[in-house]
């Protein structure tokens, strides 16, 4: 079949299956773009200039040569980069020893390294006075600049404070702080003494925080008294107090005064400003085994409680350093504005580790995209002269609605690259980013990756400035990443223009090492769905030229404004309501959030409480027990759910109804009671 016709058929098929993707793809002249880009990509000269490590290899002339080397001889490729980009306390003996079938991931074996030395100490001689962090506070115009020297002092004093109060190598330390210099210092202070940090997004509820503390058996929490975000006061300490009351493993809570206000202190609490001021500014950095855990970060899966994804030292640091430099084509002294919170992996890899490992200047954004008005991002870009912006599609979609005038009134000439991450970037948002925000001067870099992958795996032009960019897709695998698409039988899909389950065939240094305390779950989740492959849980289409476009999750994980949420997590909360017998949660296309939350709820017999009350209580419960973004957008009461005879909920039907596209429900004959489908559709029509 001729290329464009086949592309069209496949995409049409996908559109009909996936309303969200359909919306994304239909918004542009897709086939024409693909054909144009493919021609110029093949013709473009590709250089390796930014990889001095390979300058003396005459057979490596192109980006493609280098990519092939990274796949075929990963030990040579990553070994050279790890040695030249990082400072090791002891060189590694072997580059890698991995076995994907059993989830055994080892990089830079027997090497010793310290993350804080690599992020801070080694820059001091040359760049001590360079700005490391720009703290963009909630109120515009109040930014603070922290040099590498300043950061070094903070990290040393904080690590001495931890040590003096009994925190040891291998201990887990929960950090419940907003994006601010003390949070970065806390992360690096942990790494300095070999403690494992577990940053918990400071918007999570006390219950979510307690669950994460308990799972990690963390004895130490670092938090602040209060904070303001979007003009609203956040009582962080109170949330931590409530969490600590449920987590008896906690022995000490360091409280930093971010705001000049008194909060009640308890017997476990240690005033962090005070103990830091009394601590020495020099703290020895512990050389850590490359394979020891650097940090853990909780993320949602399709089943069960959130997983403590654990990353190791050598592998993660190498991958964060190299991806930061080459995905964004970062040049010395540029200002990097990744506006994510440190509570997510994006904040770990591209607010903290990637930039600091490269001696870059990184922005810590503590406000919201619309505070005090929808011009906030662009006013910040102008004031801080940001060169690289890295944000989420959901923010773009939100700001786009406010119109161009909020953008054009600010000077954006400092911008050079425009990145995004977290969810599929739709055409409209892509074009607005490229044409209005970037005035058609800047590349738009859609990056695909996950908490588990440690760093970016698919992005348009890793260090290849001549390669063209397709609209709205991450496109090209990064060095060392060998993506494959598998069909449901586990067969590799060889042809282009096909969609399948996105898996990765070979190990790479950034990949997570385990799920904290549950290696079996790690193996079952990522390596057993398709033996011998890393399973991402995402679907993708591969276009001619080997360019990947992500179609969204294929499992029961929702992606709400770029935040992962397991449907099971939300159902567990809803089911705890005294009036609820059962619930089923699915995603539906949402203009701003990408995906909204739709809950079907069966009430117990004889419930007389008003439905409005129950809806409001259910929303409150999800906010309290999970986070505010976990509140269902739509709640539909139903007398039953579409279940197969074996009792499995047919979520496909619930998703279609939630998306108001119930014309083509497919085969429903295997349902125990097919008549429930009509009832569900009628009730849906009443509430939308
Ligand atoms: C989704 C965020 C489409 C995907 C770094 C993935 C994306 C999940 C993209 C991971 C993208 C991330 N296009 N979808 N460019 N980037 N995703 O762990 O479903 O918070 O599996 O890591 O976000 O989310 P996580």
XYZ file of C-alpha atoms and ligand atoms in Angstrom:
713
model
C 0.000 0.000 0.000
C 1.337 3.467 -0.800
C 2.789 5.303 2.222
C 0.329 8.131 2.748
C -2.714 5.941 2.118
C -1.542 3.404 4.659
C -0.735 6.130 7.181
C -4.188 7.507 6.677
C -5.836 4.130 7.225
C -3.908 3.442 10.373
C -4.515 6.855 11.817
C -8.217 6.716 10.952
C -8.412 3.406 12.694
C -6.669 4.846 15.722
C -8.898 7.909 15.745
C -11.958 5.777 15.891
C -10.443 3.769 18.755
C -9.004 6.596 20.724
C -10.929 9.818 20.841
C -8.122 11.701 22.545
C -5.542 10.750 19.981
C -8.035 11.482 17.223
C -8.370 15.032 18.452
C -4.627 15.408 18.564
C -3.983 14.108 15.103
C -6.891 15.568 13.221
C -5.806 19.093 14.004
C -3.166 19.265 11.287
C -2.165 18.327 7.770
C -0.505 15.280 9.154
C 0.444 13.264 6.128
C 1.906 16.225 4.242
C 4.047 17.175 7.240
C 5.384 13.661 7.582
C 6.356 13.353 3.958
C 8.068 16.759 3.968
C 10.035 16.128 7.150
C 11.106 12.672 6.110
C 12.614 13.950 2.855
C 14.623 16.667 4.577
C 15.709 14.396 7.424
C 17.224 11.889 5.050
C 19.012 14.670 3.181
C 20.347 16.519 6.224
C 24.019 16.380 7.099
C 24.451 15.114 10.623
C 27.406 15.930 12.830
C 28.729 14.748 16.138
C 30.438 17.985 17.076
C 29.121 18.100 20.606
C 30.635 14.723 21.529
C 34.346 15.423 21.970
C 34.709 11.903 23.409
C 34.371 10.509 19.903
C 36.361 13.104 17.937
C 39.220 10.693 17.426
C 36.983 8.031 15.908
C 37.127 8.720 12.151
C 34.495 6.092 11.398
C 31.924 8.054 13.378
C 30.762 10.785 11.046
C 27.207 11.241 11.877
C 24.628 11.285 14.584
C 23.348 8.040 13.156
C 26.796 6.418 13.462
C 26.924 7.464 17.070
C 23.429 6.189 17.734
C 24.355 2.817 16.232
C 27.470 2.674 18.388
C 25.371 3.401 21.479
C 23.188 0.388 20.683
C 25.807 -2.027 19.435
C 28.607 -1.188 21.840
C 26.859 0.360 24.816
C 29.795 -0.300 27.127
C 32.136 1.739 24.934
C 29.606 4.505 24.408
C 28.427 4.892 28.013
C 31.796 4.052 29.526
C 33.440 6.957 27.721
C 30.660 9.381 28.559
C 30.412 8.368 32.213
C 34.156 8.893 32.658
C 34.349 12.207 30.866
C 31.116 13.827 32.068
C 31.274 12.830 35.729
C 33.897 12.809 38.461
C 34.313 9.389 40.067
C 35.874 8.792 43.479
C 36.887 5.401 42.141
C 36.726 4.358 38.509
C 34.324 1.534 37.624
C 35.668 -1.879 36.602
C 32.859 -2.880 34.291
C 30.341 -0.695 32.465
C 27.232 -2.842 32.634
C 25.764 -6.164 33.585
C 22.045 -6.282 32.951
C 19.470 -9.006 32.568
C 16.124 -7.646 31.484
C 14.288 -10.927 32.032
C 14.967 -10.743 35.740
C 15.034 -6.972 36.103
C 18.701 -6.929 37.088
C 20.165 -3.573 36.166
C 23.798 -2.773 36.965
C 25.748 0.131 35.549
C 29.319 1.189 36.253
C 30.071 -1.717 38.516
C 32.448 -1.138 41.416
C 32.628 2.553 40.623
C 32.284 5.022 43.488
C 30.755 8.439 43.093
C 29.063 11.195 45.058
C 26.184 13.137 43.508
C 26.664 16.364 45.472
C 30.344 16.478 44.511
C 29.327 16.168 40.874
C 26.510 18.698 41.114
C 28.344 21.293 43.187
C 31.915 20.798 44.455
C 33.587 20.164 41.144
C 32.221 23.428 39.686
C 33.502 25.590 42.540
C 37.032 26.309 41.312
C 35.975 27.467 37.893
C 32.385 28.614 38.350
C 31.928 29.272 42.055
C 30.339 32.637 41.332
C 28.114 31.379 38.554
C 24.417 31.376 39.388
C 23.284 27.814 40.047
C 19.687 28.472 41.064
C 17.278 31.271 40.289
C 14.464 31.064 42.803
C 11.356 32.465 41.177
C 9.058 33.010 44.136
C 5.299 33.231 44.112
C 5.175 37.016 43.733
C 6.727 38.202 40.460
C 9.873 40.287 40.776
C 11.132 38.755 44.044
C 13.608 36.322 42.525
C 16.741 35.287 44.390
C 20.022 34.196 42.837
C 22.059 31.411 44.438
C 25.578 30.848 43.147
C 27.357 27.503 43.153
C 29.337 28.765 46.165
C 26.126 29.655 48.031
C 24.639 26.285 47.170
C 27.744 24.521 48.387
C 27.427 26.200 51.774
C 23.753 25.279 52.055
C 24.415 21.649 51.108
C 27.329 21.276 53.517
C 25.495 22.845 56.430
C 22.374 20.846 55.753
C 24.235 17.564 55.466
C 26.016 18.278 58.755
C 22.634 19.039 60.340
C 21.307 15.684 59.149
C 24.397 13.843 60.332
C 24.437 15.556 63.715
C 20.874 14.420 64.304
C 21.563 10.805 63.486
C 20.727 10.443 59.784
C 22.952 7.758 58.273
C 23.986 6.299 54.939
C 21.166 4.205 53.445
C 18.431 5.928 55.554
C 15.382 7.102 53.662
C 14.584 10.805 54.085
C 11.168 12.144 53.048
C 11.342 15.689 51.676
C 8.048 17.575 51.712
C 9.035 20.965 50.356
C 8.050 23.192 47.447
C 10.479 24.006 44.656
C 12.985 26.251 46.442
C 16.740 26.360 47.162
C 16.436 24.602 50.511
C 14.675 21.701 48.787
C 17.530 21.332 46.304
C 20.026 21.610 49.151
C 18.087 18.946 51.084
C 18.224 16.535 48.147
C 21.943 17.088 47.671
C 22.662 16.977 51.411
C 21.111 13.512 51.531
C 23.295 12.381 48.654
C 26.351 13.865 50.331
C 26.020 11.566 53.331
C 24.574 8.637 51.391
C 20.964 8.938 52.572
C 18.240 8.152 50.029
C 15.854 11.028 49.393
C 12.196 10.500 48.725
C 10.691 13.791 47.607
C 6.927 13.881 48.060
C 5.110 16.550 46.028
C 4.154 19.252 48.530
C 0.590 19.282 47.224
C -0.085 15.718 48.349
C -2.422 15.185 51.263
C -1.255 14.062 54.710
C -2.591 10.597 54.016
C -0.665 10.279 50.739
C 2.445 11.572 52.513
C 1.998 9.134 55.406
C 1.630 6.213 52.984
C 4.897 7.121 51.289
C 6.727 7.632 54.590
C 5.520 4.277 55.870
C 6.337 2.392 52.684
C 9.882 3.795 52.724
C 10.147 3.325 56.502
C 11.568 6.834 56.591
C 12.702 8.022 60.000
C 13.384 11.559 58.843
C 11.181 14.213 57.232
C 12.342 17.608 55.959
C 9.657 20.242 55.512
C 8.926 23.942 55.939
C 6.599 25.903 58.189
C 4.438 27.368 55.443
C 4.517 28.458 51.835
C 2.474 30.535 49.435
C 1.543 29.348 45.999
C -0.711 31.195 43.608
C -1.340 33.693 46.424
C -2.670 30.974 48.743
C -1.100 30.034 52.044
C -0.070 26.375 52.331
C 0.292 24.976 55.795
C 2.987 22.403 55.067
C 3.882 21.746 58.682
C 0.280 20.965 59.598
C 0.092 18.395 56.760
C 3.338 16.842 57.969
C 2.069 16.760 61.592
C -1.033 14.878 60.444
C 1.099 12.476 58.393
C 3.585 11.874 61.204
C 0.701 11.048 63.558
C -0.023 8.104 61.238
C 3.596 7.117 60.635
C 5.221 5.940 63.832
C 8.533 5.202 62.084
C 9.326 8.946 62.010
C 11.951 9.961 64.573
C 12.716 13.529 63.510
C 11.200 16.334 61.459
C 13.392 19.188 60.236
C 11.320 22.342 59.797
C 12.666 25.186 57.684
C 11.145 28.655 58.039
C 10.298 29.551 54.464
C 7.917 32.250 55.672
C 8.598 34.436 58.644
C 5.740 33.008 60.704
C 5.481 30.899 63.832
C 3.974 27.429 63.678
C 3.513 25.054 66.631
C 6.568 22.829 67.114
C 6.326 19.279 68.522
C 8.832 17.082 70.283
C 10.154 15.463 67.082
C 10.612 18.829 65.358
C 14.044 20.358 64.750
C 14.280 23.999 63.601
C 16.354 23.656 60.450
C 17.432 27.305 60.050
C 18.811 27.234 63.575
C 20.679 23.935 63.331
C 22.091 24.917 59.940
C 23.402 28.185 61.321
C 25.181 26.236 64.071
C 26.628 23.597 61.697
C 29.982 23.649 60.013
C 30.157 24.630 56.350
C 32.284 21.644 55.503
C 30.934 18.151 55.341
C 32.705 15.137 53.966
C 31.129 13.596 50.880
C 30.745 9.824 51.110
C 31.884 7.934 47.996
C 28.833 5.837 47.167
C 28.804 2.567 45.289
C 27.499 3.166 41.821
C 24.716 0.629 42.415
C 23.537 1.993 45.755
C 20.202 3.821 45.727
C 20.394 7.554 45.106
C 16.714 8.375 45.508
C 13.247 6.988 45.348
C 10.186 8.646 43.935
C 6.641 7.356 44.213
C 4.538 7.004 41.134
C 1.175 5.458 40.360
C 0.773 2.127 38.687
C -2.254 0.399 37.278
C -2.768 -1.642 40.427
C -2.078 -1.327 44.120
C -0.474 1.455 46.059
C 2.065 3.867 44.516
C 5.459 2.363 43.790
C 8.725 3.696 45.196
C 10.727 3.801 41.978
C 14.375 3.606 42.964
C 17.311 4.990 40.978
C 20.960 4.214 41.494
C 23.932 6.570 41.554
C 26.164 5.934 38.557
C 23.530 5.041 35.991
C 21.031 7.763 36.833
C 23.615 10.540 37.121
C 25.245 9.636 33.810
C 21.945 9.549 31.998
C 20.628 12.781 33.560
C 23.855 14.604 32.674
C 24.019 13.391 29.075
C 20.326 13.794 28.209
C 20.207 17.306 29.652
C 23.120 18.429 27.500
C 22.074 16.807 24.238
C 18.292 16.777 24.164
C 18.158 20.518 24.743
C 21.473 21.351 23.070
C 22.351 23.214 26.267
C 25.200 25.726 25.926
C 27.298 27.070 28.756
C 25.840 29.986 30.714
C 22.351 29.550 29.327
C 19.413 29.778 31.718
C 17.333 26.656 31.859
C 13.690 27.063 32.882
C 12.136 23.689 33.615
C 9.028 24.885 35.425
C 8.081 21.498 36.900
C 7.984 20.909 40.628
C 10.751 18.916 42.278
C 8.056 16.506 43.488
C 8.042 14.860 40.049
C 10.759 13.091 38.111
C 10.921 16.021 35.661
C 11.964 18.205 38.562
C 14.567 15.671 39.691
C 16.213 15.203 36.319
C 15.790 18.607 34.656
C 15.424 21.125 37.504
C 18.066 19.604 39.750
C 20.408 16.839 38.594
C 20.731 17.386 34.813
C 21.377 21.145 35.028
C 23.642 21.040 38.099
C 25.711 18.159 36.732
C 26.353 20.391 33.715
C 27.180 23.496 35.761
C 24.075 25.184 34.378
C 21.819 27.896 35.773
C 18.438 26.410 36.622
C 15.172 28.120 37.527
C 13.150 27.022 40.570
C 9.602 28.095 39.835
C 7.415 28.273 42.951
C 4.245 29.792 41.503
C 1.554 28.768 39.020
C 1.120 29.478 35.287
C -1.774 31.854 35.940
C -0.664 33.769 39.022
C -1.195 36.693 39.173
C -2.452 36.443 35.593
C -2.045 34.256 32.485
C 1.024 36.241 31.447
C 3.112 34.860 34.339
C 5.296 32.458 32.349
C 6.126 35.015 29.680
C 6.734 37.832 32.150
C 9.106 35.451 33.971
C 10.850 34.575 30.699
C 11.412 38.284 29.997
C 12.554 39.188 33.516
C 14.850 36.196 34.031
C 15.979 36.042 30.392
C 15.270 32.334 30.162
C 16.854 30.530 27.193
C 15.237 27.105 27.526
C 11.697 26.555 28.618
C 10.491 23.078 29.585
C 6.814 22.828 30.521
C 3.752 20.572 30.293
C 1.249 20.519 27.422
C -1.573 21.021 29.921
C -0.144 24.437 30.861
C 0.136 25.358 27.189
C -3.468 24.391 26.533
C -4.622 26.406 29.522
C -2.649 29.508 28.526
C -3.590 29.239 24.879
C -7.210 29.801 25.879
C -6.254 33.169 27.349
C -5.197 34.452 23.909
C -1.974 35.759 22.390
C -1.967 39.182 24.008
C -0.762 37.778 27.346
C 2.262 36.470 25.489
C 3.078 39.199 23.016
C 3.244 41.956 25.612
C 6.484 40.405 26.939
C 9.862 40.137 25.279
C 10.697 36.512 24.556
C 13.815 37.035 22.480
C 15.971 35.180 25.029
C 14.179 31.897 24.269
C 16.073 29.367 22.165
C 14.477 25.953 22.780
C 10.966 25.096 23.862
C 10.547 21.725 25.511
C 7.526 19.895 26.814
C 6.789 16.636 28.580
C 4.153 14.627 30.332
C 1.389 13.970 27.845
C 0.772 13.966 24.126
C 1.299 17.461 22.726
C -1.638 18.258 20.468
C -1.196 20.105 17.186
C -2.890 23.282 18.302
C -0.660 23.588 21.374
C 2.430 22.628 19.358
C 1.747 25.352 16.786
C 0.997 27.973 19.416
C 4.208 27.096 21.234
C 6.262 27.247 18.053
C 4.625 30.195 16.288
C 3.401 32.504 19.044
C 5.624 31.779 22.048
C 8.751 31.021 20.033
C 8.000 33.415 17.157
C 8.951 30.559 14.806
C 12.578 30.919 15.907
C 12.772 28.150 18.463
C 12.658 24.389 18.143
C 9.817 22.701 19.944
C 11.172 19.640 21.717
C 8.493 17.157 22.700
C 10.166 14.684 25.039
C 8.848 11.272 26.035
C 10.012 9.498 29.170
C 8.849 8.219 32.546
C 9.740 8.209 36.234
C 11.129 4.734 35.624
C 13.348 5.730 32.689
C 15.265 8.312 34.734
C 15.686 10.669 31.809
C 14.401 11.492 28.352
C 14.223 8.490 26.000
C 12.604 9.900 22.883
C 13.110 13.485 21.712
C 13.335 15.173 18.331
C 16.954 15.959 17.826
C 19.487 14.768 20.307
C 22.417 17.055 19.543
C 21.604 17.100 15.879
C 20.787 20.668 14.991
C 20.051 19.954 11.346
C 17.399 17.325 11.768
C 13.874 18.546 11.135
C 11.102 18.298 13.692
C 7.661 16.841 13.062
C 4.829 18.562 14.762
C 3.593 17.090 17.992
C 5.658 13.971 18.466
C 8.882 13.140 20.294
C 10.242 11.333 17.235
C 13.755 10.004 17.683
C 15.118 7.602 20.275
C 17.935 9.010 22.363
C 21.369 7.362 22.369
C 21.199 3.873 23.778
C 17.419 3.662 23.497
C 16.153 0.907 21.246
C 12.360 1.165 21.116
C 10.204 -1.572 19.654
C 6.495 -1.880 19.120
C 4.917 -5.173 20.061
C 1.507 -6.515 19.150
C -0.752 -8.121 21.721
C 0.812 -11.516 21.040
C 4.237 -10.113 21.861
C 5.437 -10.138 18.263
C 7.670 -7.297 17.133
C 5.890 -5.059 14.639
C 8.397 -4.444 11.884
C 6.490 -2.241 9.472
C 6.155 1.515 9.811
C 2.885 3.354 10.271
C 1.785 0.751 12.745
C 0.842 1.126 16.354
C 1.643 -1.162 19.251
C 2.805 -1.445 22.776
C 5.946 0.627 23.274
C 8.763 -1.409 24.780
C 12.516 -0.904 25.001
C 14.797 -3.680 23.943
C 18.139 -2.907 25.554
C 19.103 -1.559 28.948
C 20.268 2.049 29.336
C 21.915 3.752 32.309
C 18.911 5.815 33.434
C 16.565 2.924 34.020
C 15.219 2.387 37.524
C 16.764 -0.388 39.533
C 13.820 -1.603 41.538
C 10.614 -0.741 43.351
C 11.581 -0.031 46.919
C 10.968 -3.109 49.036
C 9.261 -5.045 46.249
C 11.599 -6.256 43.535
C 9.096 -8.902 42.520
C 6.538 -6.215 41.654
C 9.217 -4.415 39.655
C 9.916 -7.530 37.597
C 6.222 -8.323 37.141
C 5.306 -4.775 36.129
C 8.068 -3.973 33.699
C 9.664 -7.185 32.466
C 6.998 -9.861 32.513
C 4.358 -8.386 30.185
C 6.791 -9.078 27.294
C 9.705 -11.282 28.281
C 13.088 -9.723 27.620
C 11.760 -6.178 27.081
C 11.198 -3.176 29.297
C 7.451 -2.521 29.136
C 6.500 1.164 29.235
C 2.711 0.836 29.514
C 2.339 3.365 26.667
C 1.133 2.841 23.133
C 2.936 4.393 20.173
C 2.851 4.682 16.398
C 6.079 4.498 14.426
C 6.171 6.695 11.357
C 8.483 6.276 8.354
C 12.045 7.110 9.283
C 11.606 5.443 12.685
C 9.870 8.394 14.327
C 7.700 7.663 17.319
C 4.466 9.248 18.328
C 2.986 8.378 21.715
C -0.710 7.576 21.756
C -1.195 7.357 25.532
C -1.350 4.774 28.297
C -2.497 1.281 27.434
C -3.057 0.269 31.055
C -5.287 1.575 33.828
C -3.137 4.589 34.537
C -4.667 8.023 33.957
C -2.648 11.031 32.938
C -4.363 14.075 34.426
C -2.573 17.331 33.590
C 0.584 15.288 33.187
C 0.178 13.615 36.591
C -0.071 9.858 36.775
C -2.931 8.349 38.738
C -3.983 4.716 38.986
C -7.717 4.195 38.492
C -7.514 1.682 41.362
C -6.126 4.318 43.716
C -9.151 6.552 43.141
C -11.609 3.642 43.320
C -10.168 2.590 46.679
C -10.992 6.012 48.094
C -14.487 6.180 46.583
C -15.306 2.675 47.820
C -14.531 3.775 51.378
C -17.486 6.185 51.386
C -20.227 4.797 53.631
C -22.842 5.020 50.867
C -20.779 3.488 48.063
C -21.051 -0.192 47.151
C -18.682 -0.184 44.176
C -17.035 2.193 41.743
C -15.163 2.192 38.463
C -12.982 5.053 37.292
C -11.923 5.805 33.715
C -10.367 8.721 31.871
C -12.122 10.887 29.294
C -10.750 13.525 26.889
C -10.448 16.900 28.598
C -9.589 20.114 26.751
C -7.131 21.414 29.313
C -6.088 18.475 31.459
C -5.637 16.105 28.529
C -7.484 13.496 30.517
C -10.255 14.047 33.040
C -11.497 11.630 35.717
C -14.897 10.000 35.265
C -16.239 7.900 38.122
C -19.145 5.464 37.885
C -20.543 4.843 41.339
C -22.988 2.201 42.571
C -24.658 3.223 45.826
C -25.603 0.776 48.545
C -29.291 -0.141 48.815
C -31.445 2.226 50.809
C -29.149 5.255 50.718
C -31.304 8.322 51.305
C -28.598 11.038 51.402
C -28.829 13.625 48.633
C -26.780 12.816 45.539
C -25.238 16.305 45.579
C -23.964 15.702 49.085
C -22.456 12.380 48.153
C -20.737 13.896 45.109
C -19.261 16.670 47.191
C -18.105 14.207 49.870
C -16.511 11.924 47.299
C -14.626 14.836 45.793
C -13.475 15.958 49.221
C -12.327 12.451 50.094
C -10.174 12.097 46.988
C -8.678 15.522 47.629
C -7.951 14.706 51.247
C -6.605 11.222 50.731
C -4.776 11.682 47.423
C -4.378 15.182 46.008
C -6.611 17.899 44.610
C -5.942 16.846 41.024
C -7.338 13.391 41.902
C -10.901 14.707 42.329
C -13.297 13.227 39.758
C -14.524 15.745 37.173
C -17.671 13.713 36.592
C -19.491 11.333 38.909
C -22.282 9.216 37.473
C -24.456 7.070 39.715
C -25.352 3.767 38.175
C -27.306 0.697 39.252
C -24.625 -1.607 37.833
C -21.422 -1.870 35.828
C -20.799 -3.690 32.557
C -19.177 -6.908 33.741
C -18.237 -10.041 31.901
C -19.562 -13.344 33.166
C -16.321 -13.816 35.023
C -16.919 -10.527 36.838
C -14.343 -8.365 35.021
C -15.446 -4.781 34.388
C -15.396 -3.974 30.663
C -13.708 -0.606 30.986
C -13.656 -0.109 27.236
C -17.430 0.510 27.382
C -17.153 2.866 30.331
C -14.452 4.862 28.542
C -16.571 5.197 25.395
C -19.613 6.354 27.342
C -17.530 8.805 29.367
C -16.136 10.217 26.122
C -19.710 10.583 24.777
C -18.813 8.310 21.890
C -21.076 5.366 22.558
C -22.103 4.840 18.892
C -19.580 2.095 18.367
C -19.299 0.013 21.502
C -18.103 -3.145 19.788
C -19.142 -6.587 20.943
C -21.053 -6.493 24.211
C -22.474 -9.987 23.989
C -20.001 -11.376 26.516
C -21.447 -9.177 29.249
C -23.336 -10.900 32.034
C -26.123 -8.307 31.620
C -25.851 -6.352 28.335
C -28.950 -4.286 29.182
C -26.937 -2.288 31.733
C -25.157 -0.545 28.857
C -28.291 1.315 27.732
C -28.983 2.426 31.277
C -25.445 3.756 31.612
C -25.683 5.652 28.311
C -29.033 7.214 29.282
C -27.736 8.295 32.679
C -24.616 9.736 31.077
C -26.722 11.768 28.639
C -28.648 13.217 31.586
C -25.560 14.582 33.335
C -23.533 16.007 30.433
C 3.268 10.211 29.563
C 7.003 12.106 33.229
C 3.056 11.592 25.380
C 3.362 8.730 29.213
C 8.377 12.408 32.645
C 4.323 8.193 30.232
C 3.982 11.370 27.468
C 3.966 9.001 31.457
C 5.083 12.173 27.090
C 5.100 9.105 32.428
C 5.093 12.704 25.756
C 5.372 11.516 29.133
N 4.063 12.381 24.947
N 2.982 11.083 26.615
N 6.051 13.498 25.314
N 5.919 12.255 28.137
N 4.200 11.004 28.747
O 6.315 8.994 35.191
O 2.092 8.149 29.341
O 5.214 11.244 35.518
O 4.198 6.818 30.469
O 7.071 10.885 33.899
O 3.625 10.298 30.938
O 4.790 9.963 33.479
P 5.840 10.268 34.620
